[in-house]
Amino acid sequence: MGADIHHRLLTEGALDRLSSVARVDTTTAVTVLDDTDQLARTELLFTHWGAPELTEEALRRLPRLRAVVHAAGSVKHHVTEAVWRHGIRVSSAAAANALPVAEFTLAAILFAGKRVLDIAQLYATTRARPDLLPYYSGHGNYRRTVGIVGASRIGRRVIDLLRPHDVDVLLHDPYVDAAEARGLGVTPLPLDELVRRSDVVSVHAPQLPETRHMFDARRIALLKDGATLVNTARGSLVDTAALTAHLVTGRVHAVLDVTEPDVPPADSPLYALPNVLLTPHIAGSLGNELHRMTDWAVDEVVRYAQGLPFAYEVGPEELSRSA
């Protein structure tokens, strides 16, 4: 994993738990896969953000490697086709990381419905009680329509979290048929129709070549006036320049935890627009939420040591449809 992250990740007895089922080298956090006796003897890699890529060349230095347990979300940054060719098993704590993203998304959706940002800024400007009835008479979360793009782990969790609320939930996902959509309690729709009908559109699709700029200028123009686009997935799914053009007019709103580029230029209007909440990729595990991913990953190592299958195993076919 990357330098220093292990100090935050492997706390609260995590190393003790690992050491109870495996011989753990606690002296070195590996950031580069080179020729060492430790790597040559390694059977399982416990990885996190910043893990070096497991190429064919790297795997030659790991002749005994049988499993990779990733204490974070996507493994696309370090797991390559060579891992599958060698029959190495892979587990990911993506399901644990999905929980805070879904919670962030729920908050974004509910705040968007009540126009919390707008009202807070109006209050800060006037420093007097605003007349809310005429100013925000068309807003609120009762019988609002929320469009979920992608029935991923996070997308499904958001759907679950929306159940107690009086909102209608639409879904676009090419892999979910009508029967499964009924089971989820959502209405399946083509993407363009979902965008037209939704008061809030929340993006949870994977980053794939075919999903790049799935929200392009044409599709962003389909958003109804006053609608909010929430993106906690990947910045590449939305044409940031096209969205910004609509945001500067005030026609639509956005909650953007990811953008393209990852950090907008210093002169980007996104930093100051009153109809935009821009955050630096904080929806995922943050602070003590890292410990949840650690706990789930350590549980996987315990299962491996006991000869049990992983609870959260990842295969190459899943990667083709995940973030």
PDB file of C-alpha atoms in Angstrom:
ATOM      1  CA  MET A   1       0.000   0.000   0.000  1.00  0.00           C
ATOM      2  CA  GLY A   2       1.030   3.616  -0.185  1.00  0.00           C
ATOM      3  CA  ALA A   3       3.433   5.061   2.341  1.00  0.00           C
ATOM      4  CA  ASP A   4       2.003   5.918   5.775  1.00  0.00           C
ATOM      5  CA  ILE A   5      -1.561   4.707   5.133  1.00  0.00           C
ATOM      6  CA  HIS A   6      -0.877   1.590   7.219  1.00  0.00           C
ATOM      7  CA  HIS A   7      -0.530   3.769  10.333  1.00  0.00           C
ATOM      8  CA  ARG A   8      -4.162   4.819   9.927  1.00  0.00           C
ATOM      9  CA  LEU A   9      -5.456   1.536   8.581  1.00  0.00           C
ATOM     10  CA  LEU A  10      -3.966  -1.094  10.874  1.00  0.00           C
ATOM     11  CA  THR A  11      -5.127   0.180  14.237  1.00  0.00           C
ATOM     12  CA  GLU A  12      -7.467  -0.954  16.991  1.00  0.00           C
ATOM     13  CA  GLY A  13      -6.043  -4.474  17.220  1.00  0.00           C
ATOM     14  CA  ALA A  14      -6.056  -5.201  13.470  1.00  0.00           C
ATOM     15  CA  LEU A  15      -2.403  -6.267  13.453  1.00  0.00           C
ATOM     16  CA  ASP A  16      -2.992  -8.494  16.468  1.00  0.00           C
ATOM     17  CA  ARG A  17      -5.871 -10.192  14.662  1.00  0.00           C
ATOM     18  CA  LEU A  18      -3.763 -10.690  11.545  1.00  0.00           C
ATOM     19  CA  SER A  19      -0.862 -12.031  13.565  1.00  0.00           C
ATOM     20  CA  SER A  20      -3.148 -14.540  15.266  1.00  0.00           C
ATOM     21  CA  VAL A  21      -3.758 -16.372  11.964  1.00  0.00           C
ATOM     22  CA  ALA A  22      -0.677 -15.589   9.866  1.00  0.00           C
ATOM     23  CA  ARG A  23       3.004 -14.719  10.012  1.00  0.00           C
ATOM     24  CA  VAL A  24       2.912 -10.987   9.373  1.00  0.00           C
ATOM     25  CA  ASP A  25       5.911  -8.822   8.538  1.00  0.00           C
ATOM     26  CA  THR A  26       5.155  -5.659  10.477  1.00  0.00           C
ATOM     27  CA  THR A  27       8.526  -4.022   9.833  1.00  0.00           C
ATOM     28  CA  THR A  28       7.930  -2.890   6.251  1.00  0.00           C
ATOM     29  CA  ALA A  29       5.052  -1.359   4.322  1.00  0.00           C
ATOM     30  CA  VAL A  30       5.695  -2.482   0.763  1.00  0.00           C
ATOM     31  CA  THR A  31       5.258   0.298  -1.777  1.00  0.00           C
ATOM     32  CA  VAL A  32       7.459  -1.219  -4.503  1.00  0.00           C
ATOM     33  CA  LEU A  33       7.572  -4.883  -5.466  1.00  0.00           C
ATOM     34  CA  ASP A  34      11.249  -5.748  -5.693  1.00  0.00           C
ATOM     35  CA  ASP A  35      13.378  -8.856  -5.145  1.00  0.00           C
ATOM     36  CA  THR A  36      13.300  -9.619  -1.416  1.00  0.00           C
ATOM     37  CA  ASP A  37      13.159 -12.792   0.623  1.00  0.00           C
ATOM     38  CA  GLN A  38       9.987 -11.541   2.303  1.00  0.00           C
ATOM     39  CA  LEU A  39       8.155 -11.217  -1.013  1.00  0.00           C
ATOM     40  CA  ALA A  40       9.463 -14.560  -2.240  1.00  0.00           C
ATOM     41  CA  ARG A  41       7.890 -16.225   0.812  1.00  0.00           C
ATOM     42  CA  THR A  42       4.609 -14.260   0.686  1.00  0.00           C
ATOM     43  CA  GLU A  43       1.396 -16.237   0.261  1.00  0.00           C
ATOM     44  CA  LEU A  44      -1.107 -13.414   0.791  1.00  0.00           C
ATOM     45  CA  LEU A  45      -0.938  -9.675   0.124  1.00  0.00           C
ATOM     46  CA  PHE A  46      -2.954  -7.306   2.328  1.00  0.00           C
ATOM     47  CA  THR A  47      -3.359  -4.217   0.119  1.00  0.00           C
ATOM     48  CA  HIS A  48      -4.843  -0.741   0.213  1.00  0.00           C
ATOM     49  CA  TRP A  49      -4.681   2.590  -1.647  1.00  0.00           C
ATOM     50  CA  GLY A  50      -1.400   3.049  -3.491  1.00  0.00           C
ATOM     51  CA  ALA A  51      -0.669  -0.669  -3.878  1.00  0.00           C
ATOM     52  CA  PRO A  52       1.867  -1.384  -6.642  1.00  0.00           C
ATOM     53  CA  GLU A  53       0.531  -2.995  -9.800  1.00  0.00           C
ATOM     54  CA  LEU A  54       0.602  -6.790  -9.863  1.00  0.00           C
ATOM     55  CA  THR A  55       2.011  -7.269 -13.332  1.00  0.00           C
ATOM     56  CA  GLU A  56       3.487 -10.478 -14.719  1.00  0.00           C
ATOM     57  CA  GLU A  57       6.947  -9.190 -13.820  1.00  0.00           C
ATOM     58  CA  ALA A  58       5.839  -8.370 -10.275  1.00  0.00           C
ATOM     59  CA  LEU A  59       4.299 -11.809  -9.826  1.00  0.00           C
ATOM     60  CA  ARG A  60       7.618 -13.449 -10.705  1.00  0.00           C
ATOM     61  CA  ARG A  61       8.876 -11.943  -7.457  1.00  0.00           C
ATOM     62  CA  LEU A  62       5.906 -13.508  -5.646  1.00  0.00           C
ATOM     63  CA  PRO A  63       6.113 -17.185  -6.624  1.00  0.00           C
ATOM     64  CA  ARG A  64       4.102 -18.350  -3.587  1.00  0.00           C
ATOM     65  CA  LEU A  65       1.347 -15.745  -3.860  1.00  0.00           C
ATOM     66  CA  ARG A  66      -2.108 -17.315  -3.620  1.00  0.00           C
ATOM     67  CA  ALA A  67      -4.401 -14.476  -2.553  1.00  0.00           C
ATOM     68  CA  VAL A  68      -4.823 -10.706  -2.469  1.00  0.00           C
ATOM     69  CA  VAL A  69      -7.057  -9.134   0.176  1.00  0.00           C
ATOM     70  CA  HIS A  70      -7.776  -5.473  -0.561  1.00  0.00           C
ATOM     71  CA  ALA A  71      -8.847  -3.409   2.444  1.00  0.00           C
ATOM     72  CA  ALA A  72     -10.445  -0.802   0.174  1.00  0.00           C
ATOM     73  CA  GLY A  73     -12.801  -0.607  -2.798  1.00  0.00           C
ATOM     74  CA  SER A  74     -11.804  -1.085  -6.420  1.00  0.00           C
ATOM     75  CA  VAL A  75      -8.911  -3.431  -7.196  1.00  0.00           C
ATOM     76  CA  LYS A  76      -8.578  -2.172 -10.764  1.00  0.00           C
ATOM     77  CA  HIS A  77      -5.581  -0.036  -9.881  1.00  0.00           C
ATOM     78  CA  HIS A  78      -3.336  -2.983  -8.965  1.00  0.00           C
ATOM     79  CA  VAL A  79      -4.948  -6.274 -10.043  1.00  0.00           C
ATOM     80  CA  THR A  80      -4.089  -7.115 -13.659  1.00  0.00           C
ATOM     81  CA  GLU A  81      -4.972  -9.951 -16.031  1.00  0.00           C
ATOM     82  CA  ALA A  82      -1.786 -11.686 -14.869  1.00  0.00           C
ATOM     83  CA  VAL A  83      -3.367 -12.218 -11.437  1.00  0.00           C
ATOM     84  CA  TRP A  84      -6.249 -14.177 -12.950  1.00  0.00           C
ATOM     85  CA  ARG A  85      -3.932 -16.164 -15.220  1.00  0.00           C
ATOM     86  CA  HIS A  86      -2.000 -17.332 -12.165  1.00  0.00           C
ATOM     87  CA  GLY A  87      -5.195 -18.393 -10.391  1.00  0.00           C
ATOM     88  CA  ILE A  88      -4.673 -15.967  -7.542  1.00  0.00           C
ATOM     89  CA  ARG A  89      -7.811 -15.301  -5.496  1.00  0.00           C
ATOM     90  CA  VAL A  90      -8.838 -11.709  -4.853  1.00  0.00           C
ATOM     91  CA  SER A  91     -11.073 -10.206  -2.188  1.00  0.00           C
ATOM     92  CA  SER A  92     -12.154  -6.589  -1.820  1.00  0.00           C
ATOM     93  CA  ALA A  93     -13.747  -4.529   0.937  1.00  0.00           C
ATOM     94  CA  ALA A  94     -15.746  -2.632  -1.696  1.00  0.00           C
ATOM     95  CA  ALA A  95     -18.983  -3.589   0.043  1.00  0.00           C
ATOM     96  CA  ALA A  96     -17.740  -1.937   3.241  1.00  0.00           C
ATOM     97  CA  ASN A  97     -16.690   1.176   1.319  1.00  0.00           C
ATOM     98  CA  ALA A  98     -20.107   1.328  -0.329  1.00  0.00           C
ATOM     99  CA  LEU A  99     -21.827   2.118   2.970  1.00  0.00           C
ATOM    100  CA  PRO A 100     -20.443   5.638   3.595  1.00  0.00           C
ATOM    101  CA  VAL A 101     -20.838   6.525  -0.097  1.00  0.00           C
ATOM    102  CA  ALA A 102     -24.514   5.554   0.069  1.00  0.00           C
ATOM    103  CA  GLU A 103     -24.976   7.527   3.300  1.00  0.00           C
ATOM    104  CA  PHE A 104     -23.354  10.594   1.714  1.00  0.00           C
ATOM    105  CA  THR A 105     -25.605  10.179  -1.324  1.00  0.00           C
ATOM    106  CA  LEU A 106     -28.761   9.923   0.783  1.00  0.00           C
ATOM    107  CA  ALA A 107     -27.816  13.136   2.582  1.00  0.00           C
ATOM    108  CA  ALA A 108     -27.123  14.841  -0.764  1.00  0.00           C
ATOM    109  CA  ILE A 109     -30.501  13.766  -2.162  1.00  0.00           C
ATOM    110  CA  LEU A 110     -32.465  14.935   0.886  1.00  0.00           C
ATOM    111  CA  PHE A 111     -30.563  18.216   1.130  1.00  0.00           C
ATOM    112  CA  ALA A 112     -31.139  18.813  -2.595  1.00  0.00           C
ATOM    113  CA  GLY A 113     -34.877  18.300  -2.191  1.00  0.00           C
ATOM    114  CA  LYS A 114     -35.093  20.909   0.558  1.00  0.00           C
ATOM    115  CA  ARG A 115     -32.662  23.281  -1.182  1.00  0.00           C
ATOM    116  CA  VAL A 116     -30.572  23.395   1.989  1.00  0.00           C
ATOM    117  CA  LEU A 117     -27.571  25.040   0.313  1.00  0.00           C
ATOM    118  CA  ASP A 118     -29.685  27.780  -1.220  1.00  0.00           C
ATOM    119  CA  ILE A 119     -31.478  28.575   2.012  1.00  0.00           C
ATOM    120  CA  ALA A 120     -28.260  28.531   4.050  1.00  0.00           C
ATOM    121  CA  GLN A 121     -26.611  30.978   1.659  1.00  0.00           C
ATOM    122  CA  LEU A 122     -29.686  33.228   1.601  1.00  0.00           C
ATOM    123  CA  TYR A 123     -29.693  33.217   5.396  1.00  0.00           C
ATOM    124  CA  ALA A 124     -25.978  34.019   5.550  1.00  0.00           C
ATOM    125  CA  THR A 125     -26.449  36.897   3.097  1.00  0.00           C
ATOM    126  CA  THR A 126     -29.551  38.517   4.619  1.00  0.00           C
ATOM    127  CA  ARG A 127     -28.888  37.534   8.253  1.00  0.00           C
ATOM    128  CA  ALA A 128     -32.638  37.692   8.729  1.00  0.00           C
ATOM    129  CA  ARG A 129     -35.378  35.098   8.633  1.00  0.00           C
ATOM    130  CA  PRO A 130     -36.331  34.631   4.964  1.00  0.00           C
ATOM    131  CA  ASP A 131     -39.927  34.263   3.838  1.00  0.00           C
ATOM    132  CA  LEU A 132     -39.641  30.600   2.929  1.00  0.00           C
ATOM    133  CA  LEU A 133     -43.188  29.890   1.819  1.00  0.00           C
ATOM    134  CA  PRO A 134     -43.154  31.800  -1.482  1.00  0.00           C
ATOM    135  CA  TYR A 135     -39.408  31.427  -2.087  1.00  0.00           C
ATOM    136  CA  TYR A 136     -39.279  27.640  -1.756  1.00  0.00           C
ATOM    137  CA  SER A 137     -42.902  26.635  -2.221  1.00  0.00           C
ATOM    138  CA  GLY A 138     -41.984  24.143  -4.950  1.00  0.00           C
ATOM    139  CA  HIS A 139     -39.351  22.280  -2.971  1.00  0.00           C
ATOM    140  CA  GLY A 140     -39.244  19.529  -0.362  1.00  0.00           C
ATOM    141  CA  ASN A 141     -38.866  15.744  -0.387  1.00  0.00           C
ATOM    142  CA  TYR A 142     -42.492  14.637  -0.437  1.00  0.00           C
ATOM    143  CA  ARG A 143     -43.244  12.658  -3.621  1.00  0.00           C
ATOM    144  CA  ARG A 144     -40.046  13.732  -5.280  1.00  0.00           C
ATOM    145  CA  THR A 145     -38.630  11.566  -8.076  1.00  0.00           C
ATOM    146  CA  VAL A 146     -35.112  10.224  -7.643  1.00  0.00           C
ATOM    147  CA  GLY A 147     -33.300   8.593 -10.548  1.00  0.00           C
ATOM    148  CA  ILE A 148     -30.572   6.053  -9.743  1.00  0.00           C
ATOM    149  CA  VAL A 149     -28.115   5.364 -12.553  1.00  0.00           C
ATOM    150  CA  GLY A 150     -26.516   1.987 -11.915  1.00  0.00           C
ATOM    151  CA  ALA A 151     -27.647  -0.800  -9.572  1.00  0.00           C
ATOM    152  CA  SER A 152     -24.135  -1.235  -8.204  1.00  0.00           C
ATOM    153  CA  ARG A 153     -23.443  -2.055  -4.558  1.00  0.00           C
ATOM    154  CA  ILE A 154     -23.721   1.637  -3.809  1.00  0.00           C
ATOM    155  CA  GLY A 155     -26.724   2.182  -6.059  1.00  0.00           C
ATOM    156  CA  ARG A 156     -28.609  -0.670  -4.391  1.00  0.00           C
ATOM    157  CA  ARG A 157     -27.686   0.594  -0.943  1.00  0.00           C
ATOM    158  CA  VAL A 158     -28.998   4.051  -1.841  1.00  0.00           C
ATOM    159  CA  ILE A 159     -32.247   2.452  -2.999  1.00  0.00           C
ATOM    160  CA  ASP A 160     -32.495   0.670   0.362  1.00  0.00           C
ATOM    161  CA  LEU A 161     -31.846   3.880   2.283  1.00  0.00           C
ATOM    162  CA  LEU A 162     -34.531   5.719   0.295  1.00  0.00           C
ATOM    163  CA  ARG A 163     -37.263   3.196   1.216  1.00  0.00           C
ATOM    164  CA  PRO A 164     -38.459   5.010   4.383  1.00  0.00           C
ATOM    165  CA  HIS A 165     -38.886   8.254   2.447  1.00  0.00           C
ATOM    166  CA  ASP A 166     -41.877   9.336   0.390  1.00  0.00           C
ATOM    167  CA  VAL A 167     -40.049   9.451  -2.924  1.00  0.00           C
ATOM    168  CA  ASP A 168     -40.487   7.641  -6.231  1.00  0.00           C
ATOM    169  CA  VAL A 169     -37.318   5.846  -7.314  1.00  0.00           C
ATOM    170  CA  LEU A 170     -36.440   5.263 -10.962  1.00  0.00           C
ATOM    171  CA  LEU A 171     -33.562   3.063 -12.106  1.00  0.00           C
ATOM    172  CA  HIS A 172     -31.461   2.745 -15.210  1.00  0.00           C
ATOM    173  CA  ASP A 173     -29.208  -0.296 -15.396  1.00  0.00           C
ATOM    174  CA  PRO A 174     -28.805  -2.407 -18.546  1.00  0.00           C
ATOM    175  CA  TYR A 175     -28.160  -5.522 -16.431  1.00  0.00           C
ATOM    176  CA  VAL A 176     -31.367  -5.294 -14.364  1.00  0.00           C
ATOM    177  CA  ASP A 177     -34.521  -6.726 -15.922  1.00  0.00           C
ATOM    178  CA  ALA A 178     -38.111  -5.784 -15.082  1.00  0.00           C
ATOM    179  CA  ALA A 179     -38.563  -8.602 -12.572  1.00  0.00           C
ATOM    180  CA  GLU A 180     -35.460  -7.674 -10.610  1.00  0.00           C
ATOM    181  CA  ALA A 181     -36.449  -4.010 -10.689  1.00  0.00           C
ATOM    182  CA  ARG A 182     -39.818  -4.907  -9.157  1.00  0.00           C
ATOM    183  CA  GLY A 183     -37.976  -6.767  -6.428  1.00  0.00           C
ATOM    184  CA  LEU A 184     -35.919  -3.659  -5.736  1.00  0.00           C
ATOM    185  CA  GLY A 185     -39.083  -1.557  -5.631  1.00  0.00           C
ATOM    186  CA  VAL A 186     -38.008   0.739  -8.451  1.00  0.00           C
ATOM    187  CA  THR A 187     -39.259   1.658 -11.899  1.00  0.00           C
ATOM    188  CA  PRO A 188     -36.802   0.708 -14.688  1.00  0.00           C
ATOM    189  CA  LEU A 189     -36.418   3.267 -17.459  1.00  0.00           C
ATOM    190  CA  PRO A 190     -34.149   4.119 -20.378  1.00  0.00           C
ATOM    191  CA  LEU A 191     -31.540   6.626 -19.260  1.00  0.00           C
ATOM    192  CA  ASP A 192     -32.854   9.614 -21.211  1.00  0.00           C
ATOM    193  CA  GLU A 193     -36.376   9.185 -19.825  1.00  0.00           C
ATOM    194  CA  LEU A 194     -35.036   8.799 -16.291  1.00  0.00           C
ATOM    195  CA  VAL A 195     -33.082  12.039 -16.658  1.00  0.00           C
ATOM    196  CA  ARG A 196     -36.132  13.895 -17.979  1.00  0.00           C
ATOM    197  CA  ARG A 197     -38.406  12.737 -15.154  1.00  0.00           C
ATOM    198  CA  SER A 198     -36.117  12.965 -12.117  1.00  0.00           C
ATOM    199  CA  ASP A 199     -35.834  15.803  -9.627  1.00  0.00           C
ATOM    200  CA  VAL A 200     -32.517  14.330  -8.473  1.00  0.00           C
ATOM    201  CA  VAL A 201     -30.289  12.084 -10.599  1.00  0.00           C
ATOM    202  CA  SER A 202     -27.634  10.117  -8.699  1.00  0.00           C
ATOM    203  CA  VAL A 203     -24.834   8.435 -10.651  1.00  0.00           C
ATOM    204  CA  HIS A 204     -23.540   5.020  -9.523  1.00  0.00           C
ATOM    205  CA  ALA A 205     -22.336   3.472 -12.789  1.00  0.00           C
ATOM    206  CA  PRO A 206     -18.855   1.961 -13.270  1.00  0.00           C
ATOM    207  CA  GLN A 207     -15.994   3.696 -15.022  1.00  0.00           C
ATOM    208  CA  LEU A 208     -15.732   1.907 -18.355  1.00  0.00           C
ATOM    209  CA  PRO A 209     -14.867   3.058 -21.877  1.00  0.00           C
ATOM    210  CA  GLU A 210     -18.541   2.936 -22.799  1.00  0.00           C
ATOM    211  CA  THR A 211     -19.627   5.004 -19.777  1.00  0.00           C
ATOM    212  CA  ARG A 212     -17.197   7.874 -20.335  1.00  0.00           C
ATOM    213  CA  HIS A 213     -19.235  11.098 -20.555  1.00  0.00           C
ATOM    214  CA  MET A 214     -22.497   9.182 -20.334  1.00  0.00           C
ATOM    215  CA  PHE A 215     -23.713  12.565 -19.098  1.00  0.00           C
ATOM    216  CA  ASP A 216     -22.638  14.605 -22.089  1.00  0.00           C
ATOM    217  CA  ALA A 217     -23.961  17.970 -23.252  1.00  0.00           C
ATOM    218  CA  ARG A 218     -27.022  16.414 -24.908  1.00  0.00           C
ATOM    219  CA  ARG A 219     -28.028  14.358 -21.865  1.00  0.00           C
ATOM    220  CA  ILE A 220     -27.323  17.117 -19.350  1.00  0.00           C
ATOM    221  CA  ALA A 221     -29.655  19.329 -21.353  1.00  0.00           C
ATOM    222  CA  LEU A 222     -32.431  16.818 -20.638  1.00  0.00           C
ATOM    223  CA  LEU A 223     -32.348  17.591 -16.910  1.00  0.00           C
ATOM    224  CA  LYS A 224     -35.462  19.464 -15.899  1.00  0.00           C
ATOM    225  CA  ASP A 225     -35.053  23.028 -14.649  1.00  0.00           C
ATOM    226  CA  GLY A 226     -34.110  22.959 -10.983  1.00  0.00           C
ATOM    227  CA  ALA A 227     -32.992  19.310 -11.036  1.00  0.00           C
ATOM    228  CA  THR A 228     -29.871  18.179  -9.158  1.00  0.00           C
ATOM    229  CA  LEU A 229     -27.172  15.888 -10.492  1.00  0.00           C
ATOM    230  CA  VAL A 230     -25.261  13.944  -7.813  1.00  0.00           C
ATOM    231  CA  ASN A 231     -22.005  12.243  -8.780  1.00  0.00           C
ATOM    232  CA  THR A 232     -20.188  10.131  -6.198  1.00  0.00           C
ATOM    233  CA  ALA A 233     -19.001   7.567  -8.771  1.00  0.00           C
ATOM    234  CA  ARG A 234     -16.242   8.659 -11.141  1.00  0.00           C
ATOM    235  CA  GLY A 235     -15.542  12.066 -12.616  1.00  0.00           C
ATOM    236  CA  SER A 236     -15.226  10.683 -16.149  1.00  0.00           C
ATOM    237  CA  LEU A 237     -18.914   9.742 -16.242  1.00  0.00           C
ATOM    238  CA  VAL A 238     -19.887  13.415 -16.517  1.00  0.00           C
ATOM    239  CA  ASP A 239     -18.638  15.937 -19.057  1.00  0.00           C
ATOM    240  CA  THR A 240     -17.575  18.518 -16.478  1.00  0.00           C
ATOM    241  CA  ALA A 241     -17.316  21.358 -18.991  1.00  0.00           C
ATOM    242  CA  ALA A 242     -20.807  20.683 -20.345  1.00  0.00           C
ATOM    243  CA  LEU A 243     -22.271  20.468 -16.844  1.00  0.00           C
ATOM    244  CA  THR A 244     -20.509  23.654 -15.766  1.00  0.00           C
ATOM    245  CA  ALA A 245     -22.070  25.503 -18.682  1.00  0.00           C
ATOM    246  CA  HIS A 246     -25.530  24.656 -17.320  1.00  0.00           C
ATOM    247  CA  LEU A 247     -24.580  25.300 -13.698  1.00  0.00           C
ATOM    248  CA  VAL A 248     -23.331  28.845 -14.309  1.00  0.00           C
ATOM    249  CA  THR A 249     -26.790  29.752 -15.629  1.00  0.00           C
ATOM    250  CA  GLY A 250     -28.397  28.504 -12.429  1.00  0.00           C
ATOM    251  CA  ARG A 251     -30.722  26.234 -14.406  1.00  0.00           C
ATOM    252  CA  VAL A 252     -29.661  23.065 -12.588  1.00  0.00           C
ATOM    253  CA  HIS A 253     -27.844  22.107  -9.386  1.00  0.00           C
ATOM    254  CA  ALA A 254     -25.074  19.615  -8.643  1.00  0.00           C
ATOM    255  CA  VAL A 255     -23.424  17.726  -5.812  1.00  0.00           C
ATOM    256  CA  LEU A 256     -20.024  16.661  -7.111  1.00  0.00           C
ATOM    257  CA  ASP A 257     -17.722  14.514  -4.988  1.00  0.00           C
ATOM    258  CA  VAL A 258     -15.734  13.566  -8.105  1.00  0.00           C
ATOM    259  CA  THR A 259     -14.860  15.576 -11.187  1.00  0.00           C
ATOM    260  CA  GLU A 260     -12.706  15.405 -14.285  1.00  0.00           C
ATOM    261  CA  PRO A 261      -9.981  16.403 -13.692  1.00  0.00           C
ATOM    262  CA  ASP A 262      -9.892  15.133 -10.106  1.00  0.00           C
ATOM    263  CA  VAL A 263      -9.120  18.652  -8.895  1.00  0.00           C
ATOM    264  CA  PRO A 264     -10.777  21.354 -11.015  1.00  0.00           C
ATOM    265  CA  PRO A 265      -8.564  24.249 -12.119  1.00  0.00           C
ATOM    266  CA  ALA A 266      -8.210  27.045  -9.581  1.00  0.00           C
ATOM    267  CA  ASP A 267     -10.339  29.348 -11.747  1.00  0.00           C
ATOM    268  CA  SER A 268     -13.200  26.848 -12.116  1.00  0.00           C
ATOM    269  CA  PRO A 269     -16.645  28.321 -11.361  1.00  0.00           C
ATOM    270  CA  LEU A 270     -17.512  25.105  -9.496  1.00  0.00           C
ATOM    271  CA  TYR A 271     -15.748  26.321  -6.355  1.00  0.00           C
ATOM    272  CA  ALA A 272     -17.964  29.361  -5.909  1.00  0.00           C
ATOM    273  CA  LEU A 273     -21.309  28.658  -7.592  1.00  0.00           C
ATOM    274  CA  PRO A 274     -24.166  28.820  -5.078  1.00  0.00           C
ATOM    275  CA  ASN A 275     -25.941  25.881  -6.739  1.00  0.00           C
ATOM    276  CA  VAL A 276     -22.952  23.519  -6.457  1.00  0.00           C
ATOM    277  CA  LEU A 277     -21.641  21.471  -3.547  1.00  0.00           C
ATOM    278  CA  LEU A 278     -18.106  20.465  -4.511  1.00  0.00           C
ATOM    279  CA  THR A 279     -16.203  18.053  -2.254  1.00  0.00           C
ATOM    280  CA  PRO A 280     -12.784  16.400  -2.739  1.00  0.00           C
ATOM    281  CA  HIS A 281     -13.786  12.718  -2.994  1.00  0.00           C
ATOM    282  CA  ILE A 282     -14.870  12.354   0.629  1.00  0.00           C
ATOM    283  CA  ALA A 283     -17.999  10.248   0.125  1.00  0.00           C
ATOM    284  CA  GLY A 284     -16.033   7.019   0.537  1.00  0.00           C
ATOM    285  CA  SER A 285     -14.430   5.775   3.735  1.00  0.00           C
ATOM    286  CA  LEU A 286     -12.932   8.613   5.735  1.00  0.00           C
ATOM    287  CA  GLY A 287     -11.399   8.764   9.195  1.00  0.00           C
ATOM    288  CA  ASN A 288     -12.766   6.028  11.433  1.00  0.00           C
ATOM    289  CA  GLU A 289     -14.682   4.557   8.486  1.00  0.00           C
ATOM    290  CA  LEU A 290     -11.342   3.122   7.343  1.00  0.00           C
ATOM    291  CA  HIS A 291     -11.573   0.752  10.291  1.00  0.00           C
ATOM    292  CA  ARG A 292     -14.699  -0.856   8.844  1.00  0.00           C
ATOM    293  CA  MET A 293     -12.811  -1.755   5.672  1.00  0.00           C
ATOM    294  CA  THR A 294      -9.918  -3.040   7.757  1.00  0.00           C
ATOM    295  CA  ASP A 295     -12.217  -5.208   9.855  1.00  0.00           C
ATOM    296  CA  TRP A 296     -13.886  -6.708   6.784  1.00  0.00           C
ATOM    297  CA  ALA A 297     -10.516  -7.386   5.138  1.00  0.00           C
ATOM    298  CA  VAL A 298      -9.056  -8.980   8.272  1.00  0.00           C
ATOM    299  CA  ASP A 299     -12.153 -11.195   8.435  1.00  0.00           C
ATOM    300  CA  GLU A 300     -11.288 -12.357   4.920  1.00  0.00           C
ATOM    301  CA  VAL A 301      -7.723 -13.221   5.954  1.00  0.00           C
ATOM    302  CA  VAL A 302      -9.126 -15.248   8.857  1.00  0.00           C
ATOM    303  CA  ARG A 303     -11.413 -17.113   6.453  1.00  0.00           C
ATOM    304  CA  TYR A 304      -8.470 -17.824   4.163  1.00  0.00           C
ATOM    305  CA  ALA A 305      -6.388 -19.132   7.064  1.00  0.00           C
ATOM    306  CA  GLN A 306      -9.261 -21.424   8.033  1.00  0.00           C
ATOM    307  CA  GLY A 307      -9.538 -22.792   4.508  1.00  0.00           C
ATOM    308  CA  LEU A 308     -12.900 -21.128   3.942  1.00  0.00           C
ATOM    309  CA  PRO A 309     -13.987 -19.279   0.790  1.00  0.00           C
ATOM    310  CA  PHE A 310     -13.857 -15.493   0.756  1.00  0.00           C
ATOM    311  CA  ALA A 311     -17.120 -13.742   1.579  1.00  0.00           C
ATOM    312  CA  TYR A 312     -16.297 -10.898  -0.832  1.00  0.00           C
ATOM    313  CA  GLU A 313     -14.325 -12.545  -3.619  1.00  0.00           C
ATOM    314  CA  VAL A 314     -13.801 -10.587  -6.824  1.00  0.00           C
ATOM    315  CA  GLY A 315     -13.512 -12.212 -10.253  1.00  0.00           C
ATOM    316  CA  PRO A 316     -12.492 -10.860 -13.661  1.00  0.00           C
ATOM    317  CA  GLU A 317     -16.079 -10.901 -14.901  1.00  0.00           C
ATOM    318  CA  GLU A 318     -17.152  -8.590 -12.050  1.00  0.00           C
ATOM    319  CA  LEU A 319     -14.395  -6.105 -12.808  1.00  0.00           C
ATOM    320  CA  SER A 320     -15.773  -5.615 -16.291  1.00  0.00           C
ATOM    321  CA  ARG A 321     -18.935  -4.132 -14.727  1.00  0.00           C
ATOM    322  CA  SER A 322     -17.596  -2.388 -11.622  1.00  0.00           C
ATOM    323  CA  ALA A 323     -15.896   0.876 -10.762  1.00  0.00           C
TER     324      ALA A 323
END
